[in-house]
Short mmCIF file of C-alpha atoms and ligand atoms in Angstrom, two decimals:
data_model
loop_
_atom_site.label_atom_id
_atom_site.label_comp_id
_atom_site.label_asym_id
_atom_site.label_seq_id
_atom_site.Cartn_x
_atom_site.Cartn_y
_atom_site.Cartn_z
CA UNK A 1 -5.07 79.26 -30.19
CA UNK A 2 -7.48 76.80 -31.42
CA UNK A 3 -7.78 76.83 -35.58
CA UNK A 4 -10.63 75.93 -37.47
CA UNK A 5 -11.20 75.08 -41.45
CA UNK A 6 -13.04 77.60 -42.81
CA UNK A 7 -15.30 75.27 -45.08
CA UNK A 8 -14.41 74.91 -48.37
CA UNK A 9 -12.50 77.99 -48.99
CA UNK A 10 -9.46 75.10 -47.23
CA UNK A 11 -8.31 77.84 -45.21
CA UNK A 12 -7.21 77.24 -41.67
CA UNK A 13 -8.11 80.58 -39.09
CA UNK A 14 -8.45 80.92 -35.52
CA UNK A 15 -11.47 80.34 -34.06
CA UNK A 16 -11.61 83.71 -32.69
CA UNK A 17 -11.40 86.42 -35.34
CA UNK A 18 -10.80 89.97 -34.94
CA UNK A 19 -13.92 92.28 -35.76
CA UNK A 20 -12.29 95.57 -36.47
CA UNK A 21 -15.77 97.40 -36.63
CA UNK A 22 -15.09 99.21 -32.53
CA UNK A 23 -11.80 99.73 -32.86
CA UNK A 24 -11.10 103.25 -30.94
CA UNK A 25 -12.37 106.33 -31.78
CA UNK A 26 -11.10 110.17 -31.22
CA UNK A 27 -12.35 113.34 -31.78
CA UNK A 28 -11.07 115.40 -34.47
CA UNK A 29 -11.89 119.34 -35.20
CA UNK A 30 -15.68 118.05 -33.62
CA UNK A 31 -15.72 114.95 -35.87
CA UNK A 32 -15.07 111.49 -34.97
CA UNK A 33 -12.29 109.46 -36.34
CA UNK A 34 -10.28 106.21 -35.73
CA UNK A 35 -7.52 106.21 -33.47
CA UNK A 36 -5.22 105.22 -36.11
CA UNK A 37 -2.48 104.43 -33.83
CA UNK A 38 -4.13 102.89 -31.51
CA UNK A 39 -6.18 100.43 -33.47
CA UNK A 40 -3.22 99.41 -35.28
CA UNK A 41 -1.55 98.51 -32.09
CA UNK A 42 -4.74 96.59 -30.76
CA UNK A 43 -5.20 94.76 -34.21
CA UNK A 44 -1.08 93.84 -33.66
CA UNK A 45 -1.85 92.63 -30.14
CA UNK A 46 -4.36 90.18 -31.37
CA UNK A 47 -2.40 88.84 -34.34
CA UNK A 48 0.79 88.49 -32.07
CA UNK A 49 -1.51 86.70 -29.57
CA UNK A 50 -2.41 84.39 -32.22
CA UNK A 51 -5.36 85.30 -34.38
CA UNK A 52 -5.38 85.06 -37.57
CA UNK A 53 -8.81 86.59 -39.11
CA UNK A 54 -9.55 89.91 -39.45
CA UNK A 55 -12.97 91.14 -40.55
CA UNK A 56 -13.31 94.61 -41.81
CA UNK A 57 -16.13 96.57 -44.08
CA UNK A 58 -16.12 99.65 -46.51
CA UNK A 59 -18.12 101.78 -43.59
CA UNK A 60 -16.68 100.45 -40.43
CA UNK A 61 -15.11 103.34 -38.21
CA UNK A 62 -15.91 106.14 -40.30
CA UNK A 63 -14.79 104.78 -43.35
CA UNK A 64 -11.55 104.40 -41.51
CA UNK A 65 -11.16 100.72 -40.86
CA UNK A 66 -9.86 99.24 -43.87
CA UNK A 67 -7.14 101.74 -43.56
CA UNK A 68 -6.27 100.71 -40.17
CA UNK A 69 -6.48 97.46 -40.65
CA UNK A 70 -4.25 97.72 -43.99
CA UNK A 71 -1.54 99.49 -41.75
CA UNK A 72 -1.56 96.77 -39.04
CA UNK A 73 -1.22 93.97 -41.23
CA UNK A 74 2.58 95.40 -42.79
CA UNK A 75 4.32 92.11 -41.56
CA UNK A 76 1.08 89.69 -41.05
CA UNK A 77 -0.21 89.94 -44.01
CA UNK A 78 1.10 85.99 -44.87
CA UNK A 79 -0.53 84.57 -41.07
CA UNK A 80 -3.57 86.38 -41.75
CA UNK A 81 -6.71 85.86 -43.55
CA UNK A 82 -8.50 89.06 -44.64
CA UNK A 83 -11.86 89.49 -44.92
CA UNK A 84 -13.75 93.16 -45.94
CA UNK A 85 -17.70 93.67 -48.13
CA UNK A 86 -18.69 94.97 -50.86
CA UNK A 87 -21.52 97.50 -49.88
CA UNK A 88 -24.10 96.19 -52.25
CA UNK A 89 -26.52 98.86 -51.40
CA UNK A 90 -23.96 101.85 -52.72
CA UNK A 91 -23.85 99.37 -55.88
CA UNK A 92 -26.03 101.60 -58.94
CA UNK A 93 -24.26 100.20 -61.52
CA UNK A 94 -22.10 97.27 -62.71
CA UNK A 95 -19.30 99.11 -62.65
CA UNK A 96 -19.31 100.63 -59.15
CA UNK A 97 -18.25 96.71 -58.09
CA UNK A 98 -14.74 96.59 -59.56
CA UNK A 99 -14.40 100.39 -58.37
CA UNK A 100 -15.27 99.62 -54.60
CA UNK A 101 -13.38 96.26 -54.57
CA UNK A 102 -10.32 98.21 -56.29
CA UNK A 103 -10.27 100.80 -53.72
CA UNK A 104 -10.61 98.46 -50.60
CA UNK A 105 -7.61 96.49 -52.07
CA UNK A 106 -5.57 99.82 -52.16
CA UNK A 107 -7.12 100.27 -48.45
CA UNK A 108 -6.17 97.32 -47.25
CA UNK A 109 -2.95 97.77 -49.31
CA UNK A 110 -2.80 94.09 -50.37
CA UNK A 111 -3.44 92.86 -53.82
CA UNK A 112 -5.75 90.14 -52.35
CA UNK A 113 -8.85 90.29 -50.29
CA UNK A 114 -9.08 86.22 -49.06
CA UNK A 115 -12.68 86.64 -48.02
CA UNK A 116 -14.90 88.95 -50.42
CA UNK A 117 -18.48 89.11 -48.96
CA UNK A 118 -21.92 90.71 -50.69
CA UNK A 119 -22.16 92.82 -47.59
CA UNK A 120 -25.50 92.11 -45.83
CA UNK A 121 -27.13 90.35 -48.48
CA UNK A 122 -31.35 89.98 -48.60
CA UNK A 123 -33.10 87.66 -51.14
CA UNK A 124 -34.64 91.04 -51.91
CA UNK A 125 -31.12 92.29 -52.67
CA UNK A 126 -30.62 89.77 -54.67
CA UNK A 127 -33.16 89.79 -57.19
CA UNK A 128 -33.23 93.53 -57.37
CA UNK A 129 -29.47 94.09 -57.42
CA UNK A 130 -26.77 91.44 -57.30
CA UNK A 131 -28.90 89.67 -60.61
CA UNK A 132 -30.31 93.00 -62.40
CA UNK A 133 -26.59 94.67 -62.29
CA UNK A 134 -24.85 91.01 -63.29
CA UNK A 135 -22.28 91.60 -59.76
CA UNK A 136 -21.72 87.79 -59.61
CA UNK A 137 -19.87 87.70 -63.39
CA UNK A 138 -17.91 90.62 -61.97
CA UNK A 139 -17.03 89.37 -58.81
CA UNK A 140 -16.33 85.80 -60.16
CA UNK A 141 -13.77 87.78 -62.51
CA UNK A 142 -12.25 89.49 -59.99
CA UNK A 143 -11.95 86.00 -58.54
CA UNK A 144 -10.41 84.38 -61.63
CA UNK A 145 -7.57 87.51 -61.63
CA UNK A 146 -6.79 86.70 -58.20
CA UNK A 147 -8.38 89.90 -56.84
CA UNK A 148 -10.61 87.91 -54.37
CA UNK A 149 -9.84 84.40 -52.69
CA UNK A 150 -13.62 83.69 -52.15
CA UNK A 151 -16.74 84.94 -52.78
CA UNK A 152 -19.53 84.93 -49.04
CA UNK A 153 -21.92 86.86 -47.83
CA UNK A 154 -23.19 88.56 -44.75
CA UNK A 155 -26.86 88.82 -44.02
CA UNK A 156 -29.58 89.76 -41.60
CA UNK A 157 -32.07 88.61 -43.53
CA UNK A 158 -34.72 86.05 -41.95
CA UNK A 159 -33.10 82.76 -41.33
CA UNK A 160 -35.22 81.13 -44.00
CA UNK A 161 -34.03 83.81 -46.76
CA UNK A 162 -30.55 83.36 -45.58
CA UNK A 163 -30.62 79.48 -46.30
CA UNK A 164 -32.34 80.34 -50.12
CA UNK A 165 -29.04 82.54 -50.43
CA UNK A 166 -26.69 79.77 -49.19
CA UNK A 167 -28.34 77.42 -51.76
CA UNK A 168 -27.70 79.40 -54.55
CA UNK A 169 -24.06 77.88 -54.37
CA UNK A 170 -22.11 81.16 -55.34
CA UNK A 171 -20.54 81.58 -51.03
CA UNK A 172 -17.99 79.65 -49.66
CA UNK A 173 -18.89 81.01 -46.37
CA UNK A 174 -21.44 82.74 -45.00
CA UNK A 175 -21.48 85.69 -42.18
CA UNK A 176 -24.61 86.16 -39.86
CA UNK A 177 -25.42 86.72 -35.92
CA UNK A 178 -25.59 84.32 -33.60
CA UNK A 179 -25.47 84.35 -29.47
CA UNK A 180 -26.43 83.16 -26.56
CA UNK A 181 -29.95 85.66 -26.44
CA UNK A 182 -30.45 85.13 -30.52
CA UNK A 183 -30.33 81.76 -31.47
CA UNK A 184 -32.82 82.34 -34.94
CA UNK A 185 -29.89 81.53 -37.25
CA UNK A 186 -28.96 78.32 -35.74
CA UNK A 187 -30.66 76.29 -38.80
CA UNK A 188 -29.09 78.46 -41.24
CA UNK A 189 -25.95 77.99 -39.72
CA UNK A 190 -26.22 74.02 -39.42
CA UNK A 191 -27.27 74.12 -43.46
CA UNK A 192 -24.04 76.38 -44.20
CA UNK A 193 -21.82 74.00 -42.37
CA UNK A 194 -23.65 70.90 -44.16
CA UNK A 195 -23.10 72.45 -47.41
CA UNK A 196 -19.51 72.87 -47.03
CA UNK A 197 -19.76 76.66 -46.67
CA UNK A 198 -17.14 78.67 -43.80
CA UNK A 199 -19.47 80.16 -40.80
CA UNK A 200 -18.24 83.06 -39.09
CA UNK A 201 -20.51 84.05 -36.64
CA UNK A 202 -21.19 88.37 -35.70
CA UNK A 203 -22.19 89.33 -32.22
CA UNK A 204 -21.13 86.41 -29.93
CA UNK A 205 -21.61 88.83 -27.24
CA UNK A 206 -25.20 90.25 -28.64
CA UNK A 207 -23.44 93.56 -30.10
CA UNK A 208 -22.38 94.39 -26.73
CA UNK A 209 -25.23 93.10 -24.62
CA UNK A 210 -23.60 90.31 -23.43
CA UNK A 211 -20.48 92.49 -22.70
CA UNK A 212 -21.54 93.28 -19.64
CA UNK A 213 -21.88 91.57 -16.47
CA UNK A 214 -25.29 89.77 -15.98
CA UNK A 215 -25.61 87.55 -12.35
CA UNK A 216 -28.20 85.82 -14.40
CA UNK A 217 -25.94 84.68 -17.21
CA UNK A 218 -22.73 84.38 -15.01
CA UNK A 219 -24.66 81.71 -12.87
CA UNK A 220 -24.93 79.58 -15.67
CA UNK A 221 -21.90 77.82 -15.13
CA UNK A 222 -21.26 78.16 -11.29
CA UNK A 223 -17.84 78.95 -10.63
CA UNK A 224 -16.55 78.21 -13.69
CA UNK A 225 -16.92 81.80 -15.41
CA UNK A 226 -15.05 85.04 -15.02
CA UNK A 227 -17.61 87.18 -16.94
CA UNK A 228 -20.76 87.42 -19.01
CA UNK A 229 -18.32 88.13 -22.13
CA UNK A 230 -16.69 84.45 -21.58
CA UNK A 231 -19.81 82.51 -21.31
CA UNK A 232 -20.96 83.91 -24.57
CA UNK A 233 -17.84 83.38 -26.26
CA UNK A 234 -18.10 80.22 -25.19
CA UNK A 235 -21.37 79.21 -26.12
CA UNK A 236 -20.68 80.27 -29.91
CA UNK A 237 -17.06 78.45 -29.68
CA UNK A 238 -18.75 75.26 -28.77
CA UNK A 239 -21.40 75.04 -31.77
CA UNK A 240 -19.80 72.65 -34.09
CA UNK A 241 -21.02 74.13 -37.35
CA UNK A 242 -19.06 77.99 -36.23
CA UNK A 243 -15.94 78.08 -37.23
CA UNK A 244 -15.05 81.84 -36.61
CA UNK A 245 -16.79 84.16 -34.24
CA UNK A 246 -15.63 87.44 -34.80
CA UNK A 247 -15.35 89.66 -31.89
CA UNK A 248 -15.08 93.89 -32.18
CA UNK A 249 -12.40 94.54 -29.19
CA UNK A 250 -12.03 97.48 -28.27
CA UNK A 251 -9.34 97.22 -25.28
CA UNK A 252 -6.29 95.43 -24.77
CA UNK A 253 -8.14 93.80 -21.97
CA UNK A 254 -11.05 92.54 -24.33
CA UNK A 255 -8.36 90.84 -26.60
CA UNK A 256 -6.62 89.64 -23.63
CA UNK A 257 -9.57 88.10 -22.33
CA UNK A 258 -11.01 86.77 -25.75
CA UNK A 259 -7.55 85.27 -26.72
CA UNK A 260 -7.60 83.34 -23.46
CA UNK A 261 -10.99 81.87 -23.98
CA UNK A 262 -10.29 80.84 -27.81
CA UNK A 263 -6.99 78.85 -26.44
CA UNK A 264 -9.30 76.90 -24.07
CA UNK A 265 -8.88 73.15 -25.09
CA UNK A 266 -12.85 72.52 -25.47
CA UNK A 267 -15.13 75.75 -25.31
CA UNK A 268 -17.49 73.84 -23.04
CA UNK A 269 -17.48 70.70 -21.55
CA UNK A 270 -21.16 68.25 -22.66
CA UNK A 271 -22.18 68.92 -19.33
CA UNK A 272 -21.39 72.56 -19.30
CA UNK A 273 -22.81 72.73 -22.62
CA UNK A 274 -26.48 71.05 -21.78
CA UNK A 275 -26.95 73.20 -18.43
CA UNK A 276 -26.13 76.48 -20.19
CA UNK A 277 -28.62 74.91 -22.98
CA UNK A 278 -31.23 74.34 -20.35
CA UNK A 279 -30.43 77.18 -18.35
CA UNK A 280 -31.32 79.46 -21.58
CA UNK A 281 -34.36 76.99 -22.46
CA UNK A 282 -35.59 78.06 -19.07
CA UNK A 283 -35.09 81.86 -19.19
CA UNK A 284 -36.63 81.66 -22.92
CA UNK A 285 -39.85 79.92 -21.74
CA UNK A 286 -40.09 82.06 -19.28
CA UNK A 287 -39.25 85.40 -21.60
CA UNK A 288 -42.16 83.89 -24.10
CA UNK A 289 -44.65 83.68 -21.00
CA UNK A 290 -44.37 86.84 -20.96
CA UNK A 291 -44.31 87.86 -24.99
CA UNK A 292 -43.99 85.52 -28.11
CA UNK A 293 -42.72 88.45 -30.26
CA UNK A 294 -45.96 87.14 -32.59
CA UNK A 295 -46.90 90.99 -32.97
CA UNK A 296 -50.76 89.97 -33.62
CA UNK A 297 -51.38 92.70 -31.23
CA UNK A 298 -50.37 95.31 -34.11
CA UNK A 299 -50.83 97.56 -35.31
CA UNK A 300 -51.78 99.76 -32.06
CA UNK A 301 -53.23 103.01 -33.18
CA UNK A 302 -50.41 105.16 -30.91
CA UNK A 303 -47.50 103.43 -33.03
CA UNK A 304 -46.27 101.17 -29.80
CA UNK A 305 -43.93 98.47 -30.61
CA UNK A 306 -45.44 96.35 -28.09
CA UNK A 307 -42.97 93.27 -28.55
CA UNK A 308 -39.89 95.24 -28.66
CA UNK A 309 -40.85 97.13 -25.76
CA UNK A 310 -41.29 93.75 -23.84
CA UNK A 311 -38.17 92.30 -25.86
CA UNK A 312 -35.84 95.31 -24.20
CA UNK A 313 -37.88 95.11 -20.89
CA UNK A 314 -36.33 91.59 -21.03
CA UNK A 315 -32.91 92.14 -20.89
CA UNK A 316 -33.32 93.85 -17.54
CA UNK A 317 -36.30 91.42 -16.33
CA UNK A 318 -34.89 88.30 -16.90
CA UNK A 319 -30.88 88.49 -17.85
CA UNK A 320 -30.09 91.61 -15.00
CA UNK A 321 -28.90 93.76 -18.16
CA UNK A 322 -30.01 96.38 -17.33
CA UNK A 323 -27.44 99.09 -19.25
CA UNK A 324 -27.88 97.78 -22.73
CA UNK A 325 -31.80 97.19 -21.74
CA UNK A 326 -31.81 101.22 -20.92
CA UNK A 327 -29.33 102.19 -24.00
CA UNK A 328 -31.79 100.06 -26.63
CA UNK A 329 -34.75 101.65 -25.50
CA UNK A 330 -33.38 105.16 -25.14
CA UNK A 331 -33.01 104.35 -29.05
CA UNK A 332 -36.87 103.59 -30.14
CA UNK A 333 -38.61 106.15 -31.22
CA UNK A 334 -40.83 108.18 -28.77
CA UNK A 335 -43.64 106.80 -30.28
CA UNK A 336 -42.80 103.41 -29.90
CA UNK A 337 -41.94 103.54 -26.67
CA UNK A 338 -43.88 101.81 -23.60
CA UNK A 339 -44.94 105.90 -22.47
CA UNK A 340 -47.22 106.36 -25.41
CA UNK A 341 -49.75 103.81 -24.79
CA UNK A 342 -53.11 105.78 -23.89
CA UNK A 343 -54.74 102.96 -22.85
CA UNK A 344 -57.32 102.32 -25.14
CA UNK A 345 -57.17 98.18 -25.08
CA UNK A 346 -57.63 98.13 -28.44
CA UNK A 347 -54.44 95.32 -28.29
CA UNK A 348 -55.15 92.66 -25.86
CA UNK A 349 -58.16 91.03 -27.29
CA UNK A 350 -55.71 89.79 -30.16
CA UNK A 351 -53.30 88.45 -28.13
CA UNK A 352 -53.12 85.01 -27.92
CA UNK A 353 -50.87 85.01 -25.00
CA UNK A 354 -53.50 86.72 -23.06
CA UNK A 355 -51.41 89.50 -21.79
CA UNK A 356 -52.41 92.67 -19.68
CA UNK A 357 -50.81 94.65 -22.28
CA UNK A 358 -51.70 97.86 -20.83
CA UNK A 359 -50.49 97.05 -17.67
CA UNK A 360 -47.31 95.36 -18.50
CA UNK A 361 -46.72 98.20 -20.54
CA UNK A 362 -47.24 100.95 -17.72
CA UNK A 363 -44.94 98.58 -15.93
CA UNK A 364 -41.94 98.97 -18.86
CA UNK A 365 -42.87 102.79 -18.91
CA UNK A 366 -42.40 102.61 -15.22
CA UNK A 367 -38.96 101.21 -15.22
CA UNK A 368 -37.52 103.26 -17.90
CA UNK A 369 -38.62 106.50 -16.39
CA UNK A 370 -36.34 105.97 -13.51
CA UNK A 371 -32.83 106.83 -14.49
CA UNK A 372 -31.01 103.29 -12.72
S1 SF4 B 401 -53.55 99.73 -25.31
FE1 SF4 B 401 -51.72 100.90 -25.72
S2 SF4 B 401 -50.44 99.51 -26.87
FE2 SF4 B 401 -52.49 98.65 -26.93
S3 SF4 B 401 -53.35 99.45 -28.83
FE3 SF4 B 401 -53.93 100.89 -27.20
S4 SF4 B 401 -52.30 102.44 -27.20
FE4 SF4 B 401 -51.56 100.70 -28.37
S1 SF4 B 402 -49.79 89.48 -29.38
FE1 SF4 B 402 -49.14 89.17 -27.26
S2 SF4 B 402 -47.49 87.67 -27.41
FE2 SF4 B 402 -47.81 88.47 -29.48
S3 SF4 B 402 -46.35 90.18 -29.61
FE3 SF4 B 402 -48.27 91.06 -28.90
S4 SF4 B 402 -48.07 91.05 -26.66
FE4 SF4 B 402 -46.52 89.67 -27.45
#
């Protein structure tokens, strides 16, 4: 499987990295609960197939996915890089740090965690937390005891924010989202790689968007894709400045499939690479026709998220997925949703786009009232 340096932390991982946040779930007396055995045995199938990252988090699977993850690695723990995150928003006091990061190494059951990341870090975060509370003395301890092998972070935060972070010059490597449908962090990524800093990418397949099969996306390289998964996995694999992109398998057939793609000589060819880059241009420009995502139709009186109503709309519109399009907006709140718009116009004069909100709406409303 192709290998990667992860930055300046000098470590050399797989390009593909196990994301151990779906691993299988059972019910238990009502409650739901790892499959211990099973997500041991599906962690073991990736490391035997070659992998050699493995990205965990105090609150993954219940609570339960350091512990699986701790079990699977007896006998890997030498080929494998280890990365878990320090829940920064269950952080009160300075303390709490050491007693989180002590626990996830008794988790884990190794008395190193290689990658130690501020788990989904905001500039806000920062200032209010990580500085107030002094975490980055206590973390660079840790580091100096051997505790930690490197200090990151994760973050959602805008891709602006997320560059201020990486320019602080505490990370060796940085965790954020990136895919085929959500390109926003491509700058941040690009300054993390210039600075020397690891990138693992989250989401190569959209959080399960792109895991299923979409005509639109699987045209992109004619004949030369077995699934909407692939392409995606591809796309990420070929940006220069990723080093990791972590996928959360579920199956024996998603590692199967994932392994296969990250042992692929080149992730995509130039040419491959510019048509899928076009193709996506194209179904972007067209995507903005339709909505910007500017919001300076807001606020509408009824509470409508206009944009993310439009944004879900497009999944089914323009990529054919029409699942996650259905799951995501079964997930806004009613009074967000497309079905509450009365009608009163109040919107459309302040768009610049010039769009027949109110109809484009009813037509959303439309399409998720049918059950597909
Ligand atoms: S037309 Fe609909 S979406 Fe626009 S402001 Fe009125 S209720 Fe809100
Ligand atoms: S103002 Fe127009 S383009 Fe901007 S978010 Fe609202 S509907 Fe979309």
């Amino acid at each position: 499987m192709r290998t990667r340096l992860l930055g300046r932390t000098g470590r050399q991982v797989t390009a593909l990295g196990f994301g151990a946040m779906r691993l299988p779930t059972v019910e238990i007396n009502g409650e739901p609960h790892l499959d211990q055995d099973l997500g041991v045995e599906l962690l073991r199938d990736g490391f035997t197939r070659g992998i050699t990252y493995v990205d965990t988090a105090w609150g993954y699977g219940h609570r339960e996915s350091q512990l699986v993850v701790g079990k699977a690695l007896a006998g890997w723990r030498d080929r494998v890089t280890v990365s878990t995150k320090l829940p920064t928003w269950l952080v009160k006091a300075t303390a709490d740090c050491r007693r989180f990061l002590e626990q996830q190494l008794t988790e884990l059951a190794v008395d190193r965690i290689d990658i130690y990341h501020l788990h989904g870090l905001s500039v806000k975060q920062w200032e209010e937390v990580v500085q107030p509370l002094g975490l980055l003395a206590e973390l660079t301890r840790a580091r100096d005891e051997g505790l930690i092998g490197h200090l990151a972070f994760s973050s959602h935060d805008t891709p602006g924010n997320i560059i201020r972070l990486i320019d602080l010059g505490f990370a060796e490597s940085l965790l954020c989202q990136y895919n085929l449908l959500d390109q926003r962090n491509a700058p941040a990524i690009a300054h993390a790689h210039a600075r020397g800093l690891g990138v693992v990418v989250m989401g190569p397949v959209g959080g399960g968007r792109l895991g299923v099969p979409s005509p639109a996306l699987a045209a992109l390289i004619p004949g030369g894709i077995r699934s909407t998964p692939e392409i995606a996995l591809r796309f990420v694999l070929a940006n220069p400045a990723v080093d990791v992109a972590l996928s959360g398998m579920s199956t024996p057939a998603q590692v199967a499939e994932n392994c296969a793609v990250a042992e692929r000589p080149e992730a995509l060819s130039a040419a491959e690479l510019a048509q899928v880059e076009a193709a996506i241009a194209e179904t972007k420009r067209l995507a903005d026709l339709y909505c910007t995502g500017c919001d300076y139709c807001l606020p509408c009186p009824q509470g409508v998220k206009i944009s993310q109503a439009f944004q879900v709309f497009n999944l089914h519109r323009v990529y054919g997925l029409d699942a996650p399009a259905r799951k995501i907006y079964g997930e806004l709140k009613p009074e967000c949703r497309a079905d509450a718009c009365v009608a009163c116009g109040t919107c459309e004069p302040k768009c610049p786009q010039r769009i027949g909100i109110r109809r484009q709406l009813a037509e959303v409303a439309e399409f998720f009232a049918t059950d597909g």
